[in-house]
Amino acid sequence: MQGDSILYWKRFYFKRNPSQRVFQVFSWLGVLIYLLRLCNSDYLKRLFLLPASYVSEGERESLAKQFVREEVVPRFYAEIIEKLRDHLRQGFRVVIISASPIFYLKYLKDHLPESIIIGTDFIFPSKGFFRLPVIDSKWGNMKGATKVRFIKENLPDHNEGKGCHAYSDSHHDIPLLNYAQWPVAVQPNAKLARLAQESGWSILWPLQAKSNWRRNLRKAWLLLSDLGTWPVMPNNLK
């Protein structure tokens, strides 16, 4: 899908819990200290998910299921979903492995039942004043080279990537793309697009190619939209 799912989650969550928009101050502080290189992306992700610690587990699960159905699935690239189905018909095992939080990512199983879904596991504290979620499990943030290590240790017959296809839109997945025999860059950011061209990898553009500044502007818009100021995305940013 296009964009970072956690930014869509924040906007979705605040629309349904408007009284919790006060937590947005932590998001903005997090972005600031991240830009100043005083924290890493793991900590920033935990801050983004902070508000979800202040609802019950049942409500959080209900929101997660609704979020995937209403916000994630409609943003799927139709071309990639068709390729996924082609791989299944050919007898491939399909693994969707993402740095996104597993508490909502797991509900992709309702829409892609034949796929294995792997994401970053979080523990949400239920008590205390400052309930900062914690990344669980020995894997930590399911990002970068961690994905390859997970495949090697958990999926039988991985065959060191031989005969495997891999798809990604981010330069963070370069280790995964290098691991697979047939890497494909999908709607890649500038760094990944450059590497894909230099390496002779396949590149797919389900949407019109956008410049790097437009991608960054779109992310900024999503952060601002958490405040409820722009409920509809401007056409030039879609």
Short mmCIF file of N, CA and C in Angstrom, two decimals, residues 26-40 43-44 47:
data_model
loop_
_atom_site.label_atom_id
_atom_site.label_comp_id
_atom_site.label_asym_id
_atom_site.label_seq_id
_atom_site.Cartn_x
_atom_site.Cartn_y
_atom_site.Cartn_z
N PHE A 26 2.95 14.63 22.19
CA PHE A 26 4.05 13.67 22.28
C PHE A 26 4.54 13.28 20.88
N SER A 27 3.62 13.21 19.93
CA SER A 27 4.02 12.90 18.56
C SER A 27 4.94 13.98 18.01
N TRP A 28 4.55 15.24 18.22
CA TRP A 28 5.35 16.33 17.68
C TRP A 28 6.69 16.45 18.39
N LEU A 29 6.70 16.23 19.70
CA LEU A 29 7.98 16.22 20.41
C LEU A 29 8.85 15.08 19.91
N GLY A 30 8.21 13.92 19.66
CA GLY A 30 8.94 12.76 19.14
C GLY A 30 9.56 13.04 17.79
N VAL A 31 8.79 13.67 16.89
CA VAL A 31 9.32 14.01 15.56
C VAL A 31 10.51 14.96 15.70
N LEU A 32 10.40 15.93 16.61
CA LEU A 32 11.48 16.90 16.81
C LEU A 32 12.75 16.22 17.30
N ILE A 33 12.64 15.39 18.34
CA ILE A 33 13.85 14.76 18.87
C ILE A 33 14.39 13.72 17.90
N TYR A 34 13.51 13.16 17.06
CA TYR A 34 13.98 12.23 16.02
C TYR A 34 14.79 12.98 14.97
N LEU A 35 14.30 14.14 14.54
CA LEU A 35 15.01 14.94 13.55
C LEU A 35 16.34 15.45 14.10
N LEU A 36 16.39 15.65 15.42
CA LEU A 36 17.63 16.07 16.07
C LEU A 36 18.54 14.89 16.38
N ARG A 37 18.10 13.69 15.96
CA ARG A 37 18.85 12.44 16.17
C ARG A 37 19.06 12.12 17.65
N LEU A 38 18.04 12.48 18.46
CA LEU A 38 18.10 12.17 19.89
C LEU A 38 17.32 10.90 20.23
N CYS A 39 16.61 10.36 19.26
CA CYS A 39 15.94 9.07 19.45
C CYS A 39 15.90 8.36 18.10
N ASN A 40 15.65 7.05 18.13
CA ASN A 40 15.58 6.29 16.88
C ASN A 40 14.13 6.10 16.45
N TYR A 43 11.64 4.31 18.94
CA TYR A 43 11.05 5.13 20.00
C TYR A 43 9.95 6.02 19.44
N LEU A 44 10.17 6.56 18.24
CA LEU A 44 9.16 7.39 17.60
C LEU A 44 7.89 6.60 17.35
N LEU A 47 5.95 6.25 20.53
CA LEU A 47 5.23 7.48 20.85
C LEU A 47 3.96 7.61 20.01
#
